[in-house]
PDB file of C-alpha atoms and ligand atoms in Angstrom:
ATOM      1  CA  UNK A1383       1.508 -16.623 -15.985  1.00 83.00           C
ATOM      2  CA  UNK A1384       3.542 -14.441 -13.729  1.00 95.00           C
ATOM      3  CA  UNK A1385       7.269 -13.789 -13.894  1.00 98.00           C
ATOM      4  CA  UNK A1386       9.869 -13.797 -11.137  1.00 98.00           C
ATOM      5  CA  UNK A1387      11.211 -10.369 -10.146  1.00 98.00           C
ATOM      6  CA  UNK A1388      14.555  -9.772  -8.467  1.00 98.00           C
ATOM      7  CA  UNK A1389      16.142  -6.700  -6.965  1.00 98.00           C
ATOM      8  CA  UNK A1390      19.738  -7.143  -5.887  1.00 98.00           C
ATOM      9  CA  UNK A1391      21.381  -4.512  -3.674  1.00 98.00           C
ATOM     10  CA  UNK A1392      19.581  -1.714  -5.466  1.00 98.00           C
ATOM     11  CA  UNK A1393      20.468   1.847  -4.611  1.00 97.00           C
ATOM     12  CA  UNK A1394      18.693   4.702  -6.313  1.00 96.00           C
ATOM     13  CA  UNK A1395      19.794   8.323  -6.129  1.00 95.00           C
ATOM     14  CA  UNK A1396      18.314  11.283  -7.904  1.00 92.00           C
ATOM     15  CA  UNK A1397      20.331  14.331  -8.837  1.00 86.00           C
ATOM     16  CA  UNK A1398      18.987  17.568  -7.422  1.00 75.00           C
ATOM     17  CA  UNK A1399      20.270  21.081  -6.670  1.00 67.00           C
ATOM     18  CA  UNK A1400      22.293  20.226  -3.567  1.00 69.00           C
ATOM     19  CA  UNK A1401      24.108  17.166  -4.802  1.00 66.00           C
ATOM     20  CA  UNK A1402      21.548  14.384  -4.825  1.00 78.00           C
ATOM     21  CA  UNK A1403      18.906  12.539  -2.903  1.00 86.00           C
ATOM     22  CA  UNK A1404      19.105   8.859  -2.100  1.00 91.00           C
ATOM     23  CA  UNK A1405      15.633   7.346  -2.532  1.00 94.00           C
ATOM     24  CA  UNK A1406      16.539   3.699  -1.957  1.00 97.00           C
ATOM     25  CA  UNK A1407      19.576   2.159  -0.355  1.00 96.00           C
ATOM     26  CA  UNK A1408      20.677  -1.460  -0.690  1.00 96.00           C
ATOM     27  CA  UNK A1409      17.263  -2.912  -1.431  1.00 98.00           C
ATOM     28  CA  UNK A1410      17.190  -6.639  -2.157  1.00 98.00           C
ATOM     29  CA  UNK A1411      13.934  -8.421  -2.833  1.00 98.00           C
ATOM     30  CA  UNK A1412      13.028 -11.670  -4.555  1.00 98.00           C
ATOM     31  CA  UNK A1413       9.468 -12.038  -5.733  1.00 98.00           C
ATOM     32  CA  UNK A1414       8.429 -15.484  -6.925  1.00 98.00           C
ATOM     33  CA  UNK A1415       6.514 -16.023 -10.172  1.00 98.00           C
ATOM     34  CA  UNK A1416       2.836 -15.568  -9.398  1.00 98.00           C
ATOM     35  CA  UNK A1417       3.423 -14.196  -5.917  1.00 98.00           C
ATOM     36  CA  UNK A1418       1.326 -11.336  -4.517  1.00 98.00           C
ATOM     37  CA  UNK A1419       3.665  -9.048  -2.581  1.00 98.00           C
ATOM     38  CA  UNK A1420       2.505  -5.961  -0.724  1.00 98.00           C
ATOM     39  CA  UNK A1421       4.917  -3.154   0.004  1.00 98.00           C
ATOM     40  CA  UNK A1422       4.027  -0.799   2.807  1.00 96.00           C
ATOM     41  CA  UNK A1423       5.836   2.241   4.155  1.00 94.00           C
ATOM     42  CA  UNK A1424       5.466   5.928   4.881  1.00 91.00           C
ATOM     43  CA  UNK A1425       5.231   8.561   2.188  1.00 91.00           C
ATOM     44  CA  UNK A1426       8.614   9.226   0.583  1.00 92.00           C
ATOM     45  CA  UNK A1427      10.216   5.871   1.494  1.00 94.00           C
ATOM     46  CA  UNK A1428      10.715   4.973  -2.148  1.00 96.00           C
ATOM     47  CA  UNK A1429       7.728   2.742  -2.897  1.00 97.00           C
ATOM     48  CA  UNK A1430       6.938   4.368  -6.244  1.00 97.00           C
ATOM     49  CA  UNK A1431      10.636   4.457  -7.087  1.00 97.00           C
ATOM     50  CA  UNK A1432      10.783   0.715  -6.499  1.00 98.00           C
ATOM     51  CA  UNK A1433       7.869   0.142  -8.892  1.00 98.00           C
ATOM     52  CA  UNK A1434       9.463   2.458 -11.467  1.00 98.00           C
ATOM     53  CA  UNK A1435      12.625   0.358 -11.319  1.00 98.00           C
ATOM     54  CA  UNK A1436      10.706  -2.867 -11.944  1.00 98.00           C
ATOM     55  CA  UNK A1437       8.701  -1.162 -14.708  1.00 98.00           C
ATOM     56  CA  UNK A1438      11.966  -0.070 -16.307  1.00 98.00           C
ATOM     57  CA  UNK A1439      11.087   3.626 -16.163  1.00 97.00           C
ATOM     58  CA  UNK A1440      14.153   4.187 -13.996  1.00 95.00           C
ATOM     59  CA  UNK A1441      17.558   2.489 -14.121  1.00 96.00           C
ATOM     60  CA  UNK A1442      19.176   1.753 -10.746  1.00 97.00           C
ATOM     61  CA  UNK A1443      22.152   3.869  -9.686  1.00 96.00           C
ATOM     62  CA  UNK A1444      23.704   0.681  -8.310  1.00 97.00           C
ATOM     63  CA  UNK A1445      22.600  -2.934  -8.134  1.00 98.00           C
ATOM     64  CA  UNK A1446      20.467  -5.030 -10.419  1.00 98.00           C
ATOM     65  CA  UNK A1447      16.788  -5.364 -11.321  1.00 98.00           C
ATOM     66  CA  UNK A1448      15.818  -8.530 -13.174  1.00 98.00           C
ATOM     67  CA  UNK A1449      12.756 -10.177 -14.639  1.00 98.00           C
ATOM     68  CA  UNK A1450      13.286 -13.934 -14.636  1.00 97.00           C
ATOM     69  CA  UNK A1451      16.999 -14.057 -15.496  1.00 94.00           C
ATOM     70  CA  UNK A1452      17.201 -10.983 -17.708  1.00 97.00           C
ATOM     71  CA  UNK A1453      18.153  -7.489 -16.578  1.00 97.00           C
ATOM     72  CA  UNK A1454      15.346  -4.967 -16.873  1.00 98.00           C
ATOM     73  CA  UNK A1455      16.483  -2.506 -19.536  1.00 97.00           C
ATOM     74  CA  UNK A1456      13.310  -0.523 -20.118  1.00 97.00           C
ATOM     75  CA  UNK A1457       9.524  -0.663 -20.037  1.00 97.00           C
ATOM     76  CA  UNK A1458       7.602  -3.447 -21.769  1.00 94.00           C
ATOM     77  CA  UNK A1459       4.065  -4.824 -22.097  1.00 92.00           C
ATOM     78  CA  UNK A1460       5.018  -7.672 -19.754  1.00 96.00           C
ATOM     79  CA  UNK A1461       4.890  -5.192 -16.842  1.00 98.00           C
ATOM     80  CA  UNK A1462       1.844  -2.982 -16.420  1.00 96.00           C
ATOM     81  CA  UNK A1463       1.337  -0.241 -13.858  1.00 96.00           C
ATOM     82  CA  UNK A1464      -1.978   0.695 -12.228  1.00 96.00           C
ATOM     83  CA  UNK A1465      -2.074   4.040 -10.412  1.00 93.00           C
ATOM     84  CA  UNK A1466      -4.182   5.741  -7.752  1.00 90.00           C
ATOM     85  CA  UNK A1467      -5.533   8.008 -10.458  1.00 86.00           C
ATOM     86  CA  UNK A1468      -6.988   5.593 -12.967  1.00 76.00           C
ATOM     87  CA  UNK A1469      -5.210   7.200 -15.985  1.00 88.00           C
ATOM     88  CA  UNK A1470      -8.013   6.220 -18.377  1.00 95.00           C
ATOM     89  CA  UNK A1471      -8.309   8.273 -21.548  1.00 96.00           C
ATOM     90  CA  UNK A1472     -11.231  10.646 -20.874  1.00 96.00           C
ATOM     91  CA  UNK A1473     -12.231  10.856 -24.536  1.00 97.00           C
ATOM     92  CA  UNK A1474     -12.560   7.077 -24.981  1.00 97.00           C
ATOM     93  CA  UNK A1475     -15.394   4.840 -23.831  1.00 98.00           C
ATOM     94  CA  UNK A1476     -14.735   2.224 -21.184  1.00 97.00           C
ATOM     95  CA  UNK A1477     -14.569  -0.485 -23.864  1.00 97.00           C
ATOM     96  CA  UNK A1478     -12.173   1.530 -26.016  1.00 97.00           C
ATOM     97  CA  UNK A1479      -9.985   2.231 -22.999  1.00 97.00           C
ATOM     98  CA  UNK A1480      -9.735  -1.492 -22.320  1.00 96.00           C
ATOM     99  CA  UNK A1481      -9.126  -2.158 -26.027  1.00 96.00           C
ATOM    100  CA  UNK A1482      -6.479   0.516 -26.457  1.00 93.00           C
ATOM    101  CA  UNK A1483      -3.368  -1.439 -25.524  1.00 87.00           C
ATOM    102  CA  UNK A1484      -4.642  -4.608 -27.210  1.00 91.00           C
ATOM    103  CA  UNK A1485      -5.232  -2.905 -30.551  1.00 89.00           C
ATOM    104  CA  UNK A1486      -1.891  -1.116 -30.327  1.00 86.00           C
ATOM    105  CA  UNK A1487      -0.164  -4.434 -29.942  1.00 84.00           C
ATOM    106  CA  UNK A1488      -2.082  -5.830 -32.920  1.00 84.00           C
ATOM    107  CA  UNK A1489      -4.211  -8.348 -31.067  1.00 84.00           C
ATOM    108  CA  UNK A1490      -6.897  -9.549 -33.472  1.00 84.00           C
ATOM    109  CA  UNK A1491      -8.979 -10.987 -30.620  1.00 88.00           C
ATOM    110  CA  UNK A1492      -9.311  -7.530 -29.039  1.00 91.00           C
ATOM    111  CA  UNK A1493     -13.144  -7.345 -29.091  1.00 93.00           C
ATOM    112  CA  UNK A1494     -13.629 -10.720 -27.443  1.00 95.00           C
ATOM    113  CA  UNK A1495     -10.925  -9.982 -24.891  1.00 96.00           C
ATOM    114  CA  UNK A1496     -12.474  -6.619 -24.037  1.00 97.00           C
ATOM    115  CA  UNK A1497     -15.916  -8.187 -23.566  1.00 97.00           C
ATOM    116  CA  UNK A1498     -14.461 -10.889 -21.364  1.00 97.00           C
ATOM    117  CA  UNK A1499     -12.592  -8.473 -19.105  1.00 97.00           C
ATOM    118  CA  UNK A1500     -15.487  -6.042 -18.854  1.00 97.00           C
ATOM    119  CA  UNK A1501     -17.640  -8.963 -17.709  1.00 97.00           C
ATOM    120  CA  UNK A1502     -15.027 -10.069 -15.181  1.00 95.00           C
ATOM    121  CA  UNK A1503     -14.963  -6.627 -13.536  1.00 96.00           C
ATOM    122  CA  UNK A1504     -18.742  -6.150 -13.769  1.00 96.00           C
ATOM    123  CA  UNK A1505     -18.645  -3.323 -16.309  1.00 97.00           C
ATOM    124  CA  UNK A1506     -20.458  -4.921 -19.254  1.00 98.00           C
ATOM    125  CA  UNK A1507     -23.326  -2.432 -18.925  1.00 98.00           C
ATOM    126  CA  UNK A1508     -20.893   0.486 -18.685  1.00 98.00           C
ATOM    127  CA  UNK A1509     -18.976  -0.424 -21.867  1.00 98.00           C
ATOM    128  CA  UNK A1510     -20.173   2.623 -23.823  1.00 98.00           C
ATOM    129  CA  UNK A1511     -19.821   5.105 -20.969  1.00 98.00           C
ATOM    130  CA  UNK A1512     -16.964   7.555 -20.609  1.00 98.00           C
ATOM    131  CA  UNK A1513     -14.706   7.760 -17.542  1.00 97.00           C
ATOM    132  CA  UNK A1514     -16.351  10.945 -16.173  1.00 97.00           C
ATOM    133  CA  UNK A1515     -19.675   9.092 -16.018  1.00 97.00           C
ATOM    134  CA  UNK A1516     -18.288   6.414 -13.709  1.00 96.00           C
ATOM    135  CA  UNK A1517     -17.834   6.257  -9.946  1.00 95.00           C
ATOM    136  CA  UNK A1518     -14.290   6.072  -8.581  1.00 95.00           C
ATOM    137  CA  UNK A1519     -14.673   2.340  -7.971  1.00 95.00           C
ATOM    138  CA  UNK A1520     -15.902   1.730 -11.523  1.00 96.00           C
ATOM    139  CA  UNK A1521     -12.991   3.721 -12.932  1.00 96.00           C
ATOM    140  CA  UNK A1522     -10.493   1.590 -11.008  1.00 96.00           C
ATOM    141  CA  UNK A1523     -12.331  -1.526 -12.241  1.00 96.00           C
ATOM    142  CA  UNK A1524     -11.926  -0.278 -15.796  1.00 96.00           C
ATOM    143  CA  UNK A1525      -8.235   0.359 -15.114  1.00 96.00           C
ATOM    144  CA  UNK A1526      -7.911  -3.192 -13.769  1.00 96.00           C
ATOM    145  CA  UNK A1527      -9.666  -4.634 -16.828  1.00 96.00           C
ATOM    146  CA  UNK A1528      -7.356  -2.657 -19.109  1.00 96.00           C
ATOM    147  CA  UNK A1529      -4.288  -3.881 -17.234  1.00 96.00           C
ATOM    148  CA  UNK A1530      -5.287  -7.561 -16.995  1.00 97.00           C
ATOM    149  CA  UNK A1531      -6.473  -7.632 -20.625  1.00 96.00           C
ATOM    150  CA  UNK A1532      -2.854  -7.098 -21.662  1.00 95.00           C
ATOM    151  CA  UNK A1533      -1.969 -10.333 -19.851  1.00 95.00           C
ATOM    152  CA  UNK A1534       1.044  -8.838 -18.098  1.00 97.00           C
ATOM    153  CA  UNK A1535       3.513 -11.083 -16.325  1.00 98.00           C
ATOM    154  CA  UNK A1536       3.838  -8.519 -13.572  1.00 98.00           C
ATOM    155  CA  UNK A1537       1.186  -6.087 -12.403  1.00 98.00           C
ATOM    156  CA  UNK A1538       2.616  -3.085 -10.552  1.00 98.00           C
ATOM    157  CA  UNK A1539      -0.001  -1.337  -8.431  1.00 98.00           C
ATOM    158  CA  UNK A1540       0.782   2.059  -6.884  1.00 97.00           C
ATOM    159  CA  UNK A1541      -1.795   2.797  -4.159  1.00 97.00           C
ATOM    160  CA  UNK A1542      -4.584   1.957  -6.624  1.00 96.00           C
ATOM    161  CA  UNK A1543      -7.414   2.043  -4.098  1.00 96.00           C
ATOM    162  CA  UNK A1544      -6.267   4.893  -1.842  1.00 94.00           C
ATOM    163  CA  UNK A1545      -8.743   7.407  -3.226  1.00 93.00           C
ATOM    164  CA  UNK A1546     -11.790   5.138  -2.921  1.00 95.00           C
ATOM    165  CA  UNK A1547     -14.478   5.054  -0.236  1.00 95.00           C
ATOM    166  CA  UNK A1548     -14.268   2.069   2.098  1.00 95.00           C
ATOM    167  CA  UNK A1549     -17.105  -0.041   0.585  1.00 95.00           C
ATOM    168  CA  UNK A1550     -15.710   0.294  -2.954  1.00 94.00           C
ATOM    169  CA  UNK A1551     -12.225  -0.498  -1.712  1.00 96.00           C
ATOM    170  CA  UNK A1552     -13.424  -3.588   0.187  1.00 96.00           C
ATOM    171  CA  UNK A1553     -15.158  -4.885  -2.914  1.00 95.00           C
ATOM    172  CA  UNK A1554     -12.105  -4.282  -5.092  1.00 96.00           C
ATOM    173  CA  UNK A1555      -9.898  -6.096  -2.567  1.00 97.00           C
ATOM    174  CA  UNK A1556     -11.979  -9.233  -3.021  1.00 96.00           C
ATOM    175  CA  UNK A1557     -12.182  -8.840  -6.799  1.00 96.00           C
ATOM    176  CA  UNK A1558      -8.458  -8.263  -7.177  1.00 97.00           C
ATOM    177  CA  UNK A1559      -7.665 -11.420  -5.206  1.00 98.00           C
ATOM    178  CA  UNK A1560     -10.041 -13.337  -7.460  1.00 97.00           C
ATOM    179  CA  UNK A1561      -8.443 -11.937 -10.663  1.00 97.00           C
ATOM    180  CA  UNK A1562      -4.994 -12.711  -9.322  1.00 98.00           C
ATOM    181  CA  UNK A1563      -6.000 -16.291  -8.531  1.00 97.00           C
ATOM    182  CA  UNK A1564      -7.467 -16.763 -12.009  1.00 96.00           C
ATOM    183  CA  UNK A1565      -4.543 -15.272 -13.913  1.00 97.00           C
ATOM    184  CA  UNK A1566      -1.486 -16.243 -11.861  1.00 97.00           C
ATOM    185  CA  UNK A1567       0.017 -12.817 -12.512  1.00 98.00           C
ATOM    186  CA  UNK A1568       2.798 -11.640 -10.230  1.00 98.00           C
ATOM    187  CA  UNK A1569       1.488  -8.622  -8.310  1.00 98.00           C
ATOM    188  CA  UNK A1570       3.529  -5.968  -6.518  1.00 98.00           C
ATOM    189  CA  UNK A1571       1.056  -3.853  -4.585  1.00 98.00           C
ATOM    190  CA  UNK A1572       2.216  -0.619  -2.959  1.00 98.00           C
ATOM    191  CA  UNK A1573       0.192   1.004  -0.205  1.00 96.00           C
ATOM    192  CA  UNK A1574       0.643   3.081   2.938  1.00 92.00           C
ATOM    193  CA  UNK A1575      -2.254   1.181   4.532  1.00 95.00           C
ATOM    194  CA  UNK A1576      -0.946  -1.708   6.622  1.00 96.00           C
ATOM    195  CA  UNK A1577      -4.250  -3.562   6.830  1.00 96.00           C
ATOM    196  CA  UNK A1578      -4.716  -3.384   3.088  1.00 97.00           C
ATOM    197  CA  UNK A1579      -1.183  -4.711   2.632  1.00 97.00           C
ATOM    198  CA  UNK A1580      -1.917  -7.694   4.902  1.00 97.00           C
ATOM    199  CA  UNK A1581      -5.342  -8.382   3.414  1.00 98.00           C
ATOM    200  CA  UNK A1582      -3.898  -8.662  -0.094  1.00 98.00           C
ATOM    201  CA  UNK A1583      -0.342  -9.947   0.122  1.00 98.00           C
ATOM    202  CA  UNK A1584       1.201 -13.391   0.471  1.00 97.00           C
ATOM    203  CA  UNK A1585       3.897 -11.334   2.117  1.00 97.00           C
ATOM    204  CA  UNK A1586       4.137  -7.760   3.347  1.00 97.00           C
ATOM    205  CA  UNK A1587       7.454  -5.992   2.842  1.00 97.00           C
ATOM    206  CA  UNK A1588       7.846  -3.129   5.299  1.00 96.00           C
ATOM    207  CA  UNK A1589       9.917  -0.125   4.259  1.00 96.00           C
ATOM    208  CA  UNK A1590      11.222   2.859   6.176  1.00 93.00           C
ATOM    209  CA  UNK A1591      12.324   6.216   4.877  1.00 90.00           C
ATOM    210  CA  UNK A1592      15.323   8.476   5.175  1.00 86.00           C
ATOM    211  CA  UNK A1593      16.609   6.867   2.941  1.00 90.00           C
ATOM    212  CA  UNK A1594      14.229   4.161   1.785  1.00 94.00           C
ATOM    213  CA  UNK A1595      15.127   0.659   2.833  1.00 95.00           C
ATOM    214  CA  UNK A1596      13.487  -2.635   3.721  1.00 96.00           C
ATOM    215  CA  UNK A1597      12.945  -3.089   7.467  1.00 93.00           C
ATOM    216  CA  UNK A1598      11.574  -6.594   7.352  1.00 94.00           C
ATOM    217  CA  UNK A1599       8.615  -8.595   6.234  1.00 95.00           C
ATOM    218  CA  UNK A1600       5.525 -10.337   7.487  1.00 95.00           C
ATOM    219  CA  UNK A1601       4.351 -13.524   5.844  1.00 96.00           C
ATOM    220  CA  UNK A1602       0.572 -13.868   5.577  1.00 97.00           C
ATOM    221  CA  UNK A1603      -0.709 -17.406   5.534  1.00 95.00           C
ATOM    222  CA  UNK A1604      -4.418 -16.753   5.871  1.00 96.00           C
ATOM    223  CA  UNK A1605      -7.129 -18.179   3.618  1.00 96.00           C
ATOM    224  CA  UNK A1606      -8.404 -15.977   0.775  1.00 96.00           C
ATOM    225  CA  UNK A1607     -10.245 -13.914  -0.099  1.00 95.00           C
ATOM    226  CA  UNK A1608      -9.349 -11.777   2.886  1.00 97.00           C
ATOM    227  CA  UNK A1609     -10.924  -8.522   3.977  1.00 96.00           C
ATOM    228  CA  UNK A1610      -9.421  -5.666   5.969  1.00 96.00           C
ATOM    229  CA  UNK A1611     -11.969  -6.119   8.778  1.00 95.00           C
ATOM    230  CA  UNK A1612     -10.941  -9.718   9.491  1.00 96.00           C
ATOM    231  CA  UNK A1613      -9.582 -10.181  13.027  1.00 96.00           C
ATOM    232  CA  UNK A1614      -6.588 -12.167  11.849  1.00 96.00           C
ATOM    233  CA  UNK A1615      -5.758  -9.518   9.263  1.00 96.00           C
ATOM    234  CA  UNK A1616      -5.923  -6.843  11.949  1.00 96.00           C
ATOM    235  CA  UNK A1617      -3.659  -8.898  14.253  1.00 95.00           C
ATOM    236  CA  UNK A1618      -1.022  -9.392  11.547  1.00 95.00           C
ATOM    237  CA  UNK A1619      -1.280  -5.735  10.604  1.00 96.00           C
ATOM    238  CA  UNK A1620      -0.166  -4.968  14.147  1.00 94.00           C
ATOM    239  CA  UNK A1621       2.980  -7.037  13.552  1.00 91.00           C
ATOM    240  CA  UNK A1622       3.725  -5.045  10.424  1.00 92.00           C
ATOM    241  CA  UNK A1623       2.982  -1.835  12.296  1.00 93.00           C
ATOM    242  CA  UNK A1624       5.572  -2.799  14.931  1.00 91.00           C
ATOM    243  CA  UNK A1625       8.188  -2.991  12.185  1.00 88.00           C
ATOM    244  CA  UNK A1626       7.190   0.475  11.028  1.00 87.00           C
ATOM    245  CA  UNK A1627       7.388   1.789  14.607  1.00 85.00           C
ATOM    246  CA  UNK A1628      10.812   0.209  15.015  1.00 82.00           C
ATOM    247  CA  UNK A1629      11.872   2.030  11.858  1.00 74.00           C
ATOM    248  CA  UNK A1630      10.637   5.297  13.344  1.00 72.00           C
ATOM    249  CA  UNK A1631      12.621   4.750  16.497  1.00 70.00           C
ATOM    250  CA  UNK A1632      15.747   3.772  14.610  1.00 65.00           C
ATOM    251  CA  UNK A1633      15.545   6.910  12.513  1.00 56.00           C
ATOM    252  CA  UNK A1634      18.144   6.506   9.815  1.00 37.00           C
ATOM    253  CA  UNK A1635      20.393   4.073  11.666  1.00 35.00           C
ATOM    254  CA  UNK A1636      21.144   0.566  10.446  1.00 35.00           C
ATOM    255  CA  UNK A1637      18.136  -1.641   9.751  1.00 37.00           C
ATOM    256  CA  UNK A1638      17.573  -5.012  11.255  1.00 40.00           C
ATOM    257  CA  UNK A1639      17.913  -7.849   8.771  1.00 39.00           C
ATOM    258  CA  UNK A1640      14.871  -9.370   7.145  1.00 38.00           C
ATOM    259  CA  UNK A1641      15.435 -12.558   9.182  1.00 39.00           C
ATOM    260  CA  UNK A1642      15.529 -10.651  12.490  1.00 36.00           C
ATOM    261  CA  UNK A1643      12.173  -9.105  11.880  1.00 35.00           C
ATOM    262  CA  UNK A1644      10.488 -11.941  10.056  1.00 36.00           C
ATOM    263  CA  UNK A1645       7.087 -12.761  11.452  1.00 33.00           C
ATOM    264  CA  UNK A1646       5.109 -15.771  10.381  1.00 31.00           C
ATOM    265  CA  UNK A1647       1.861 -17.415  11.400  1.00 30.00           C
TER     266      UNK A1647
HETATM  267  N1  ADP B 949      12.474  11.754 -10.299  1.00 71.86           N
HETATM  268  C1  ADP B 949      12.857  12.120  -9.087  1.00 71.86           C
HETATM  269  N2  ADP B 949      13.765  13.117  -8.899  1.00 71.86           N
HETATM  270  C2  ADP B 949      14.180  13.480  -7.670  1.00 71.86           C
HETATM  271  N3  ADP B 949      13.771  12.921  -6.538  1.00 71.86           N
HETATM  272  C3  ADP B 949      12.850  11.929  -6.636  1.00 71.86           C
HETATM  273  C4  ADP B 949      12.349  11.473  -7.905  1.00 71.86           C
HETATM  274  N4  ADP B 949      11.457  10.477  -7.685  1.00 71.86           N
HETATM  275  C5  ADP B 949      11.425  10.316  -6.340  1.00 71.86           C
HETATM  276  N5  ADP B 949      12.253  11.169  -5.721  1.00 71.86           N
HETATM  277  C6  ADP B 949      12.480  11.254  -4.261  1.00 71.86           C
HETATM  278  O1  ADP B 949      12.755   9.950  -3.802  1.00 71.86           O
HETATM  279  C7  ADP B 949      12.109   9.690  -2.569  1.00 71.86           C
HETATM  280  C8  ADP B 949      11.156   8.522  -2.697  1.00 71.86           C
HETATM  281  O2  ADP B 949      10.040   8.909  -3.489  1.00 71.86           O
HETATM  282  P1  ADP B 949       8.854   7.920  -3.877  1.00 71.86           P
HETATM  283  O3  ADP B 949       9.419   6.713  -4.482  1.00 71.86           O
HETATM  284  O4  ADP B 949       7.883   8.695  -4.680  1.00 71.86           O
HETATM  285  O5  ADP B 949       8.236   7.580  -2.435  1.00 71.86           O
HETATM  286  P2  ADP B 949       6.821   6.958  -2.049  1.00 71.86           P
HETATM  287  O6  ADP B 949       6.194   6.427  -3.289  1.00 71.86           O
HETATM  288  O7  ADP B 949       7.137   5.911  -1.029  1.00 71.86           O
HETATM  289  O8  ADP B 949       6.020   8.072  -1.436  1.00 71.86           O
HETATM  290  C9  ADP B 949      11.423  10.987  -2.175  1.00 71.86           C
HETATM  291  O9  ADP B 949      12.263  11.687  -1.314  1.00 71.86           O
HETATM  292  C10 ADP B 949      11.264  11.706  -3.491  1.00 71.86           C
HETATM  293  O10 ADP B 949      11.249  13.086  -3.309  1.00 71.86           O
HETATM  294 MG1   MG B 950       4.365   6.885  -4.179  1.00 71.86          MG
END
């Protein structure tokens, strides 16, 4: 089952040559256990930084990041990241890639778990193949199987489908929604594609850059599985796009509150 994630007034600065760069300013976000939240925003608005904070790879400069009621103090197997580049080990077979984390954590049921997850993502016949022998879509499927096999409470996805061709991406959108429904994992899905964000999320959090902050959110109450071509997805994506445009026009001035810009259907 998924865990609740909370960010409370999080500010994140990075030291650099000329004093420091603020990546995120005053970001507050509550994600319910088992919720699927999409985060959309332009390049550099702090989306990956936000995932790193939840993953525990980065500690906030100010504010608090919590999993259930405990502060996040570092990485753990309860939070797993999936990247745009699949990050599979090239020297291991698909099955061994999926097994890797399980065996490391001493799971005696590793073989059965691997077989089950390979079947769920349609890679049973590719079990003995190596990553370079797979298509981009198959590699991301293997990465998904590896992540879900660890039974994380929170799955952190950083533009995982951005490098795929449209048909592969469409198929993975449907499959991911199905896996999410089956597992109840909390998913935080980062993308710069507004339609993808709407198709996947229960809620789309819209961020702006300079520095990164939350501009507002769009709640998506459409039946699943959804696809990016759906008319209602496209219409809601326009709402989210308006928030992004408002951010552009505001430049770096004060954001509207989440309530001001909340859109619901
Ligand atoms: N480790 C780091 N050191 C210095 N600056 C960083 C670091 N990580 C991110 N940044 C800066 O923080 C901002 C947000 O980056 P990032 O979270 O990667 O944005 P996004 O994922 O939305 O493209 C950018 O300006 C980036 O250059
Ligand atoms: Mg990024």
